[in-house]
Amino acid sequence: MIKAQNVTKSYGKTQALKDVSIEIADGEFAVILGASGSGKSTLLNVLSGLERADGGVVTADGENLSEKNEAERTDFRRRTVGFIFQQYYLLPHLNVQNNVKMGAALADNKDYLEIIASLGLEDKLKAMPNELSGGQQQRVCIARALAKRPKYLFLDEPTGALDEATGREVLDYIMRERAKSGCTMIMVTHNPAIAETAEKVIKMNSGKIVEVSKNAHPKTAYEIGW
Amino acid sequence: MIALKDGLKFSGVTVVCFCAVFVCTFFMNFYADVLPLKESVSAEALPLYTAQLATAKMVCGITGGFLSVIAAIMVVFYIRIYVDSHRRALGTFKAMGYSNAKIAASFLVFGASVLTGCALGFGLGWAIMPFIYKELAVEGMAEITPTFHAALPVYLIVAPTAVFTAVGYLYALVTLRKPPLELMRGTKKLKVRARRCRKDRPLLVEMCLSTLSAKKMLAFFVAFSCFCFSAMVQMGASMQSLAEGTMGAMILAIGLVLAAVSMIMAMTSLVRSNAANIAVMRAMGFSAKERFAAVFLCYIPVAVIGFALGTVYQYILLKIMINLVFSDVAEIPEYSFDVPAFFITLAAFAICYAAMFAFFLYKADKATIKETFTE
Ligand SMILES: Nc1ncnc2c1ncn2[C@@H]1O[C@H](COP(=O)(O)OP(=O)(O)O)[C@@H](O)[C@H]1O
Ligand SMILES: [Mg+2]
């Protein structure tokens, strides 16, 4: 379980998070929904231990992230967290296989080739990132994150740079892989339609959580509008 | 695109130019002043005069020439690496419709830092000229006063400024001949293909090798800076015995400054161009040690090769120069390989290299993924 209590975070004069409290249960799929600049990414980064909150407490499985220093948070991420970013952030000089292997190495995962295959990338093993389309790059990124066998998967606008058809496809891959691994998933999006796929929707506006709602029947990637 | 305040980033270029021009100014001036004195030198002072002239020639040749060559190579390297690391920006501006000439013009700022360095070096060289002349004076010889030679500022300020400004501009132009999309995508395709179809290696090794092979220019730069460090410091130490007193100390000091600057330039480029790797690794949870190793280890052999070459080079250069220059002088100064200097340099080198790397990496390590990728 990840829990944030009265978390605040500022960048200079900008208050990105103002007294935010939220709980995400194990195995849950939560979406953080809000307009651009509302503080979604900041909240995601604080929850995942990528950044430290200025005030308040963030705990994950009883570990207090707010008390950890940079090295300890790095170790926490190593053990439990996978990331998928809008801009992919693949290492440009490593081929697909080695990019995924980067994730696998952290969890001592020998079966990462299966993950690559299940994302439909088996014929791209030796391709370099700049030879792939956006959707393919994002699938590599998903494989890299899953190869770590993370307990928590954090996604920041994973389909934000993709067209509708490719976006649906990627989203579908993500949801299928999550169903397989059973990891807790926290995804940031500005698209209300995408939020319909989640079990829990956390709505944000100018640094505050304005509404938390549950979807009784989450939709699949192909059932939602876009 | 490059604001003038970015000129600060090129302070390394300025310092390198400064050192080279500083040394060249007074040696070349001294040489030019002493040369015409030959007729007026008395018979008994002639051997001394010849010896003095030979020393000036050698110190001038080795120190000045060596420094100038090093400085020139350094600046060219730096220009290339700097322009290459801005490929994405170049592509974006080109895509927006700016003309190549206009985009490349923003790299003219290199000229400003070269000019600053050369002008400062020349000015300071002149300022301490009387002192140098006293150091170099020979008993029984008429006192020499510095005379201004109009050709010197042309050689030492105008020419380097013009050349490096042109090099920066032209290299940017050449880079801009690529289509904008290719520039924006960053990595060069050809280099990427070369590393396929190899057998599986451990990940860290693979990361090291791929970074090395993708950034060959940078590897050369690192090797070269180590070469400079090794050659410069050992040369400075040997000069202490050849050119005695304050002169030797000064040459050593300049060698040290240049060595440090070249190292800093190489390290900043190295860490900057690996910043994205470091940020991704950190987000994924690789420990500081692993991040350090992934970037650092692969450059150790490069550094060692550079250092070894520098040692060999300075030894051979000194040997040749001494025999060449002193061939018409009765006694050739003794020169053999300076073992203590070698080990002291090696130790200093290892410490500087690791410390500097750790320092810059520590600084770079603070940047977030987003910052490094949007740079
Ligand atoms: N590194 C940063 N430095 C300064 N301001 C930042 C930084 N990151 C985010 N912000 C600011 O914090 C606010 C929230 O940003 P962010 O969490 O990225 O929003 P969202 O992801 O919802 O678009 C914005 O006003 C943004 O300008
Ligand atoms: Mg965001």
mmCIF file of N, CA, C and O in Angstrom, chain A residues 11-80:
data_model
loop_
_atom_site.group_PDB
_atom_site.id
_atom_site.type_symbol
_atom_site.label_atom_id
_atom_site.label_comp_id
_atom_site.label_asym_id
_atom_site.label_seq_id
_atom_site.Cartn_x
_atom_site.Cartn_y
_atom_site.Cartn_z
ATOM 1 N N TYR A 11 8.233 24.175 -6.090
ATOM 2 C CA TYR A 11 9.416 24.480 -6.905
ATOM 3 C C TYR A 11 9.552 25.992 -6.887
ATOM 4 O O TYR A 11 8.784 26.679 -7.557
ATOM 5 N N GLY A 12 10.458 26.500 -6.125
ATOM 6 C CA GLY A 12 10.562 27.949 -5.987
ATOM 7 C C GLY A 12 9.258 28.482 -5.438
ATOM 8 O O GLY A 12 8.817 28.067 -4.367
ATOM 9 N N LYS A 13 8.622 29.362 -6.204
ATOM 10 C CA LYS A 13 7.367 29.951 -5.713
ATOM 11 C C LYS A 13 6.155 29.104 -6.086
ATOM 12 O O LYS A 13 5.066 29.294 -5.554
ATOM 13 N N THR A 14 6.344 28.178 -7.041
ATOM 14 C CA THR A 14 5.211 27.369 -7.487
ATOM 15 C C THR A 14 4.915 26.273 -6.477
ATOM 16 O O THR A 14 5.767 25.440 -6.180
ATOM 17 N N GLN A 15 3.693 26.274 -5.964
ATOM 18 C CA GLN A 15 3.290 25.182 -5.073
ATOM 19 C C GLN A 15 2.683 24.087 -5.933
ATOM 20 O O GLN A 15 1.532 24.190 -6.356
ATOM 21 N N ALA A 16 3.447 23.048 -6.200
ATOM 22 C CA ALA A 16 2.973 21.995 -7.098
ATOM 23 C C ALA A 16 2.006 21.062 -6.374
ATOM 24 O O ALA A 16 1.070 20.550 -6.975
ATOM 25 N N LEU A 17 2.248 20.801 -5.094
ATOM 26 C CA LEU A 17 1.335 19.973 -4.293
ATOM 27 C C LEU A 17 0.979 20.728 -3.014
ATOM 28 O O LEU A 17 1.861 21.184 -2.287
ATOM 29 N N LYS A 18 -0.326 20.846 -2.777
ATOM 30 C CA LYS A 18 -0.757 21.563 -1.575
ATOM 31 C C LYS A 18 -1.566 20.614 -0.696
ATOM 32 O O LYS A 18 -2.729 20.360 -0.968
ATOM 33 N N ASP A 19 -0.941 20.085 0.317
ATOM 34 C CA ASP A 19 -1.642 19.274 1.312
ATOM 35 C C ASP A 19 -2.418 18.119 0.673
ATOM 36 O O ASP A 19 -3.642 18.044 0.749
ATOM 37 N N VAL A 20 -1.693 17.227 0.045
ATOM 38 C CA VAL A 20 -2.316 16.112 -0.670
ATOM 39 C C VAL A 20 -2.283 14.844 0.181
ATOM 40 O O VAL A 20 -1.234 14.477 0.719
ATOM 41 N N SER A 21 -3.424 14.180 0.305
ATOM 42 C CA SER A 21 -3.474 12.900 1.012
ATOM 43 C C SER A 21 -4.194 11.877 0.140
ATOM 44 O O SER A 21 -5.249 12.177 -0.421
ATOM 45 N N ILE A 22 -3.605 10.699 0.052
ATOM 46 C CA ILE A 22 -4.211 9.666 -0.808
ATOM 47 C C ILE A 22 -3.684 8.296 -0.398
ATOM 48 O O ILE A 22 -2.594 8.188 0.153
ATOM 49 N N GLU A 23 -4.490 7.271 -0.678
ATOM 50 C CA GLU A 23 -4.079 5.904 -0.376
ATOM 51 C C GLU A 23 -4.312 5.038 -1.591
ATOM 52 O O GLU A 23 -5.361 5.127 -2.224
ATOM 53 N N ILE A 24 -3.366 4.213 -1.915
ATOM 54 C CA ILE A 24 -3.562 3.293 -3.036
ATOM 55 C C ILE A 24 -3.265 1.874 -2.553
ATOM 56 O O ILE A 24 -2.155 1.596 -2.072
ATOM 57 N N ALA A 25 -4.271 1.029 -2.677
ATOM 58 C CA ALA A 25 -4.147 -0.326 -2.126
ATOM 59 C C ALA A 25 -3.292 -1.201 -3.034
ATOM 60 O O ALA A 25 -3.104 -0.895 -4.215
ATOM 61 N N ASP A 26 -2.787 -2.300 -2.481
ATOM 62 C CA ASP A 26 -1.986 -3.233 -3.270
ATOM 63 C C ASP A 26 -2.821 -3.832 -4.393
ATOM 64 O O ASP A 26 -3.975 -4.213 -4.186
ATOM 65 N N GLY A 27 -2.240 -3.929 -5.564
ATOM 66 C CA GLY A 27 -2.918 -4.536 -6.697
ATOM 67 C C GLY A 27 -3.904 -3.622 -7.380
ATOM 68 O O GLY A 27 -4.496 -3.976 -8.389
ATOM 69 N N GLU A 28 -4.070 -2.436 -6.840
ATOM 70 C CA GLU A 28 -5.051 -1.513 -7.397
ATOM 71 C C GLU A 28 -4.501 -0.823 -8.651
ATOM 72 O O GLU A 28 -3.294 -0.685 -8.820
ATOM 73 N N PHE A 29 -5.417 -0.381 -9.523
ATOM 74 C CA PHE A 29 -5.043 0.415 -10.682
ATOM 75 C C PHE A 29 -5.676 1.785 -10.510
ATOM 76 O O PHE A 29 -6.890 1.934 -10.611
ATOM 77 N N ALA A 30 -4.841 2.783 -10.204
ATOM 78 C CA ALA A 30 -5.341 4.139 -9.966
ATOM 79 C C ALA A 30 -4.859 5.070 -11.064
ATOM 80 O O ALA A 30 -3.746 4.926 -11.557
ATOM 81 N N VAL A 31 -5.712 5.996 -11.430
ATOM 82 C CA VAL A 31 -5.322 7.013 -12.403
ATOM 83 C C VAL A 31 -5.356 8.369 -11.720
ATOM 84 O O VAL A 31 -6.277 8.672 -10.962
ATOM 85 N N ILE A 32 -4.316 9.154 -11.975
ATOM 86 C CA ILE A 32 -4.314 10.544 -11.516
ATOM 87 C C ILE A 32 -4.679 11.394 -12.717
ATOM 88 O O ILE A 32 -3.962 11.405 -13.718
ATOM 89 N N LEU A 33 -5.845 12.075 -12.609
ATOM 90 C CA LEU A 33 -6.400 12.788 -13.756
ATOM 91 C C LEU A 33 -6.400 14.285 -13.467
ATOM 92 O O LEU A 33 -6.718 14.707 -12.359
ATOM 93 N N GLY A 34 -6.042 15.085 -14.440
ATOM 94 C CA GLY A 34 -6.075 16.529 -14.235
ATOM 95 C C GLY A 34 -5.486 17.257 -15.417
ATOM 96 O O GLY A 34 -4.837 16.656 -16.278
ATOM 97 N N ALA A 35 -5.719 18.566 -15.425
ATOM 98 C CA ALA A 35 -5.219 19.369 -16.532
ATOM 99 C C ALA A 35 -3.698 19.499 -16.434
ATOM 100 O O ALA A 35 -3.106 19.204 -15.404
ATOM 101 N N SER A 36 -3.118 19.930 -17.514
ATOM 102 C CA SER A 36 -1.675 20.133 -17.539
ATOM 103 C C SER A 36 -1.271 21.173 -16.486
ATOM 104 O O SER A 36 -1.936 22.190 -16.332
ATOM 105 N N GLY A 37 -0.256 20.880 -15.735
ATOM 106 C CA GLY A 37 0.211 21.807 -14.709
ATOM 107 C C GLY A 37 -0.495 21.667 -13.378
ATOM 108 O O GLY A 37 -0.236 22.415 -12.444
ATOM 109 N N SER A 38 -1.383 20.664 -13.248
ATOM 110 C CA SER A 38 -2.143 20.542 -12.007
ATOM 111 C C SER A 38 -1.364 19.809 -10.919
ATOM 112 O O SER A 38 -1.831 19.695 -9.795
ATOM 113 N N GLY A 39 -0.190 19.286 -11.240
ATOM 114 C CA GLY A 39 0.643 18.652 -10.223
ATOM 115 C C GLY A 39 0.641 17.134 -10.274
ATOM 116 O O GLY A 39 1.144 16.480 -9.354
ATOM 117 N N LYS A 40 0.114 16.560 -11.359
ATOM 118 C CA LYS A 40 0.027 15.097 -11.450
ATOM 119 C C LYS A 40 1.410 14.446 -11.423
ATOM 120 O O LYS A 40 1.655 13.514 -10.650
ATOM 121 N N SER A 41 2.296 14.933 -12.289
ATOM 122 C CA SER A 41 3.623 14.325 -12.357
ATOM 123 C C SER A 41 4.358 14.484 -11.040
ATOM 124 O O SER A 41 5.046 13.562 -10.587
ATOM 125 N N THR A 42 4.193 15.629 -10.432
ATOM 126 C CA THR A 42 4.849 15.857 -9.150
ATOM 127 C C THR A 42 4.375 14.829 -8.124
ATOM 128 O O THR A 42 5.186 14.240 -7.404
ATOM 129 N N LEU A 43 3.064 14.612 -8.080
ATOM 130 C CA LEU A 43 2.528 13.631 -7.134
ATOM 131 C C LEU A 43 3.090 12.237 -7.443
ATOM 132 O O LEU A 43 3.512 11.511 -6.530
ATOM 133 N N LEU A 44 3.123 11.899 -8.714
ATOM 134 C CA LEU A 44 3.641 10.585 -9.108
ATOM 135 C C LEU A 44 5.103 10.424 -8.665
ATOM 136 O O LEU A 44 5.500 9.395 -8.126
ATOM 137 N N ASN A 45 5.891 11.483 -8.897
ATOM 138 C CA ASN A 45 7.305 11.411 -8.551
ATOM 139 C C ASN A 45 7.519 11.308 -7.044
ATOM 140 O O ASN A 45 8.465 10.660 -6.583
ATOM 141 N N VAL A 46 6.646 11.944 -6.295
ATOM 142 C CA VAL A 46 6.770 11.879 -4.841
ATOM 143 C C VAL A 46 6.360 10.491 -4.339
ATOM 144 O O VAL A 46 7.018 9.892 -3.490
ATOM 145 N N LEU A 47 5.269 9.961 -4.905
ATOM 146 C CA LEU A 47 4.795 8.635 -4.486
ATOM 147 C C LEU A 47 5.811 7.549 -4.821
ATOM 148 O O LEU A 47 5.946 6.557 -4.105
ATOM 149 N N SER A 48 6.515 7.722 -5.926
ATOM 150 C CA SER A 48 7.438 6.676 -6.370
ATOM 151 C C SER A 48 8.821 6.818 -5.742
ATOM 152 O O SER A 48 9.699 5.999 -5.986
ATOM 153 N N GLY A 49 9.012 7.869 -4.967
ATOM 154 C CA GLY A 49 10.316 8.044 -4.338
ATOM 155 C C GLY A 49 11.357 8.630 -5.276
ATOM 156 O O GLY A 49 12.545 8.632 -4.972
ATOM 157 N N LEU A 50 10.900 9.126 -6.414
ATOM 158 C CA LEU A 50 11.844 9.773 -7.330
ATOM 159 C C LEU A 50 12.236 11.137 -6.784
ATOM 160 O O LEU A 50 13.370 11.592 -6.936
ATOM 161 N N GLU A 51 11.266 11.780 -6.148
ATOM 162 C CA GLU A 51 11.547 13.056 -5.511
ATOM 163 C C GLU A 51 11.056 13.014 -4.076
ATOM 164 O O GLU A 51 10.196 12.215 -3.726
ATOM 165 N N ARG A 52 11.624 13.904 -3.267
ATOM 166 C CA ARG A 52 11.208 13.933 -1.883
ATOM 167 C C ARG A 52 10.207 15.058 -1.654
ATOM 168 O O ARG A 52 10.369 16.149 -2.199
ATOM 169 N N ALA A 53 9.174 14.800 -0.869
ATOM 170 C CA ALA A 53 8.194 15.833 -0.556
ATOM 171 C C ALA A 53 8.816 16.852 0.391
ATOM 172 O O ALA A 53 9.716 16.538 1.158
ATOM 173 N N ASP A 54 8.303 18.098 0.317
ATOM 174 C CA ASP A 54 8.799 19.112 1.254
ATOM 175 C C ASP A 54 8.191 18.887 2.639
ATOM 176 O O ASP A 54 8.853 19.047 3.654
ATOM 177 N N GLY A 55 6.906 18.543 2.644
ATOM 178 C CA GLY A 55 6.234 18.324 3.922
ATOM 179 C C GLY A 55 5.301 17.137 3.812
ATOM 180 O O GLY A 55 4.999 16.674 2.716
ATOM 181 N N GLY A 56 4.839 16.628 4.961
ATOM 182 C CA GLY A 56 3.947 15.475 4.941
ATOM 183 C C GLY A 56 4.727 14.179 4.904
ATOM 184 O O GLY A 56 5.963 14.173 4.955
ATOM 185 N N VAL A 57 4.001 13.080 4.814
ATOM 186 C CA VAL A 57 4.627 11.764 4.897
ATOM 187 C C VAL A 57 4.172 10.889 3.735
ATOM 188 O O VAL A 57 2.994 10.839 3.412
ATOM 189 N N VAL A 58 5.102 10.218 3.103
ATOM 190 C CA VAL A 58 4.771 9.219 2.084
ATOM 191 C C VAL A 58 5.285 7.875 2.575
ATOM 192 O O VAL A 58 6.461 7.739 2.898
ATOM 193 N N THR A 59 4.393 6.888 2.656
ATOM 194 C CA THR A 59 4.839 5.559 3.051
ATOM 195 C C THR A 59 4.452 4.544 1.984
ATOM 196 O O THR A 59 3.429 4.672 1.327
ATOM 197 N N ALA A 60 5.332 3.561 1.820
ATOM 198 C CA ALA A 60 5.037 2.451 0.917
ATOM 199 C C ALA A 60 5.355 1.176 1.678
ATOM 200 O O ALA A 60 6.491 0.981 2.102
ATOM 201 N N ASP A 61 4.360 0.333 1.874
ATOM 202 C CA ASP A 61 4.532 -0.894 2.667
ATOM 203 C C ASP A 61 5.190 -0.606 4.006
ATOM 204 O O ASP A 61 6.094 -1.319 4.446
ATOM 205 N N GLY A 62 4.771 0.479 4.630
ATOM 206 C CA GLY A 62 5.324 0.803 5.943
ATOM 207 C C GLY A 62 6.686 1.487 5.895
ATOM 208 O O GLY A 62 7.163 1.973 6.911
ATOM 209 N N GLU A 63 7.326 1.516 4.722
ATOM 210 C CA GLU A 63 8.595 2.235 4.622
ATOM 211 C C GLU A 63 8.303 3.721 4.475
ATOM 212 O O GLU A 63 7.535 4.113 3.594
ATOM 213 N N ASN A 64 8.900 4.528 5.304
ATOM 214 C CA ASN A 64 8.670 5.957 5.244
ATOM 215 C C ASN A 64 9.617 6.612 4.236
ATOM 216 O O ASN A 64 10.795 6.827 4.522
ATOM 217 N N LEU A 65 9.089 6.917 3.062
ATOM 218 C CA LEU A 65 9.941 7.496 2.012
ATOM 219 C C LEU A 65 10.404 8.903 2.366
ATOM 220 O O LEU A 65 11.464 9.346 1.922
ATOM 221 N N SER A 66 9.606 9.597 3.168
ATOM 222 C CA SER A 66 9.964 10.971 3.498
ATOM 223 C C SER A 66 11.216 11.039 4.356
ATOM 224 O O SER A 66 11.882 12.065 4.415
ATOM 225 N N GLU A 67 11.511 9.954 5.048
ATOM 226 C CA GLU A 67 12.693 9.967 5.915
ATOM 227 C C GLU A 67 13.939 9.466 5.193
ATOM 228 O O GLU A 67 15.039 9.569 5.718
ATOM 229 N N LYS A 68 13.745 8.904 4.029
ATOM 230 C CA LYS A 68 14.881 8.305 3.328
ATOM 231 C C LYS A 68 15.686 9.373 2.588
ATOM 232 O O LYS A 68 15.127 10.311 2.037
ATOM 233 N N ASN A 69 16.980 9.157 2.528
ATOM 234 C CA ASN A 69 17.799 10.049 1.713
ATOM 235 C C ASN A 69 17.821 9.527 0.280
ATOM 236 O O ASN A 69 17.214 8.500 -0.035
ATOM 237 N N GLU A 70 18.544 10.235 -0.562
ATOM 238 C CA GLU A 70 18.559 9.896 -1.982
ATOM 239 C C GLU A 70 18.969 8.435 -2.224
ATOM 240 O O GLU A 70 18.312 7.701 -2.961
ATOM 241 N N ALA A 71 20.039 7.996 -1.569
ATOM 242 C CA ALA A 71 20.536 6.635 -1.793
ATOM 243 C C ALA A 71 19.515 5.600 -1.327
ATOM 244 O O ALA A 71 19.312 4.572 -1.982
ATOM 245 N N GLU A 72 18.864 5.876 -0.217
ATOM 246 C CA GLU A 72 17.874 4.922 0.302
ATOM 247 C C GLU A 72 16.635 4.876 -0.589
ATOM 248 O O GLU A 72 16.048 3.813 -0.807
ATOM 249 N N ARG A 73 16.259 6.037 -1.119
ATOM 250 C CA ARG A 73 15.122 6.036 -2.031
ATOM 251 C C ARG A 73 15.489 5.325 -3.338
ATOM 252 O O ARG A 73 14.665 4.649 -3.942
ATOM 253 N N THR A 74 16.718 5.489 -3.764
ATOM 254 C CA THR A 74 17.161 4.767 -4.958
ATOM 255 C C THR A 74 17.059 3.270 -4.731
ATOM 256 O O THR A 74 16.585 2.518 -5.587
ATOM 257 N N ASP A 75 17.463 2.834 -3.555
ATOM 258 C CA ASP A 75 17.375 1.419 -3.239
ATOM 259 C C ASP A 75 15.921 0.954 -3.195
ATOM 260 O O ASP A 75 15.589 -0.135 -3.655
ATOM 261 N N PHE A 76 15.056 1.823 -2.679
ATOM 262 C CA PHE A 76 13.627 1.504 -2.663
ATOM 263 C C PHE A 76 13.104 1.324 -4.087
ATOM 264 O O PHE A 76 12.401 0.351 -4.398
ATOM 265 N N ARG A 77 13.480 2.248 -4.955
ATOM 266 C CA ARG A 77 13.028 2.149 -6.355
ATOM 267 C C ARG A 77 13.552 0.883 -7.003
ATOM 268 O O ARG A 77 12.870 0.215 -7.768
ATOM 269 N N ARG A 78 14.793 0.559 -6.672
ATOM 270 C CA ARG A 78 15.386 -0.638 -7.242
ATOM 271 C C ARG A 78 14.572 -1.872 -6.890
ATOM 272 O O ARG A 78 14.330 -2.733 -7.722
ATOM 273 N N ARG A 79 14.161 -1.947 -5.639
ATOM 274 C CA ARG A 79 13.470 -3.146 -5.165
ATOM 275 C C ARG A 79 12.027 -3.219 -5.637
ATOM 276 O O ARG A 79 11.502 -4.303 -5.869
ATOM 277 N N THR A 80 11.352 -2.048 -5.768
ATOM 278 C CA THR A 80 9.900 -2.132 -5.898
ATOM 279 C C THR A 80 9.273 -1.397 -7.067
ATOM 280 O O THR A 80 8.112 -1.647 -7.374
#
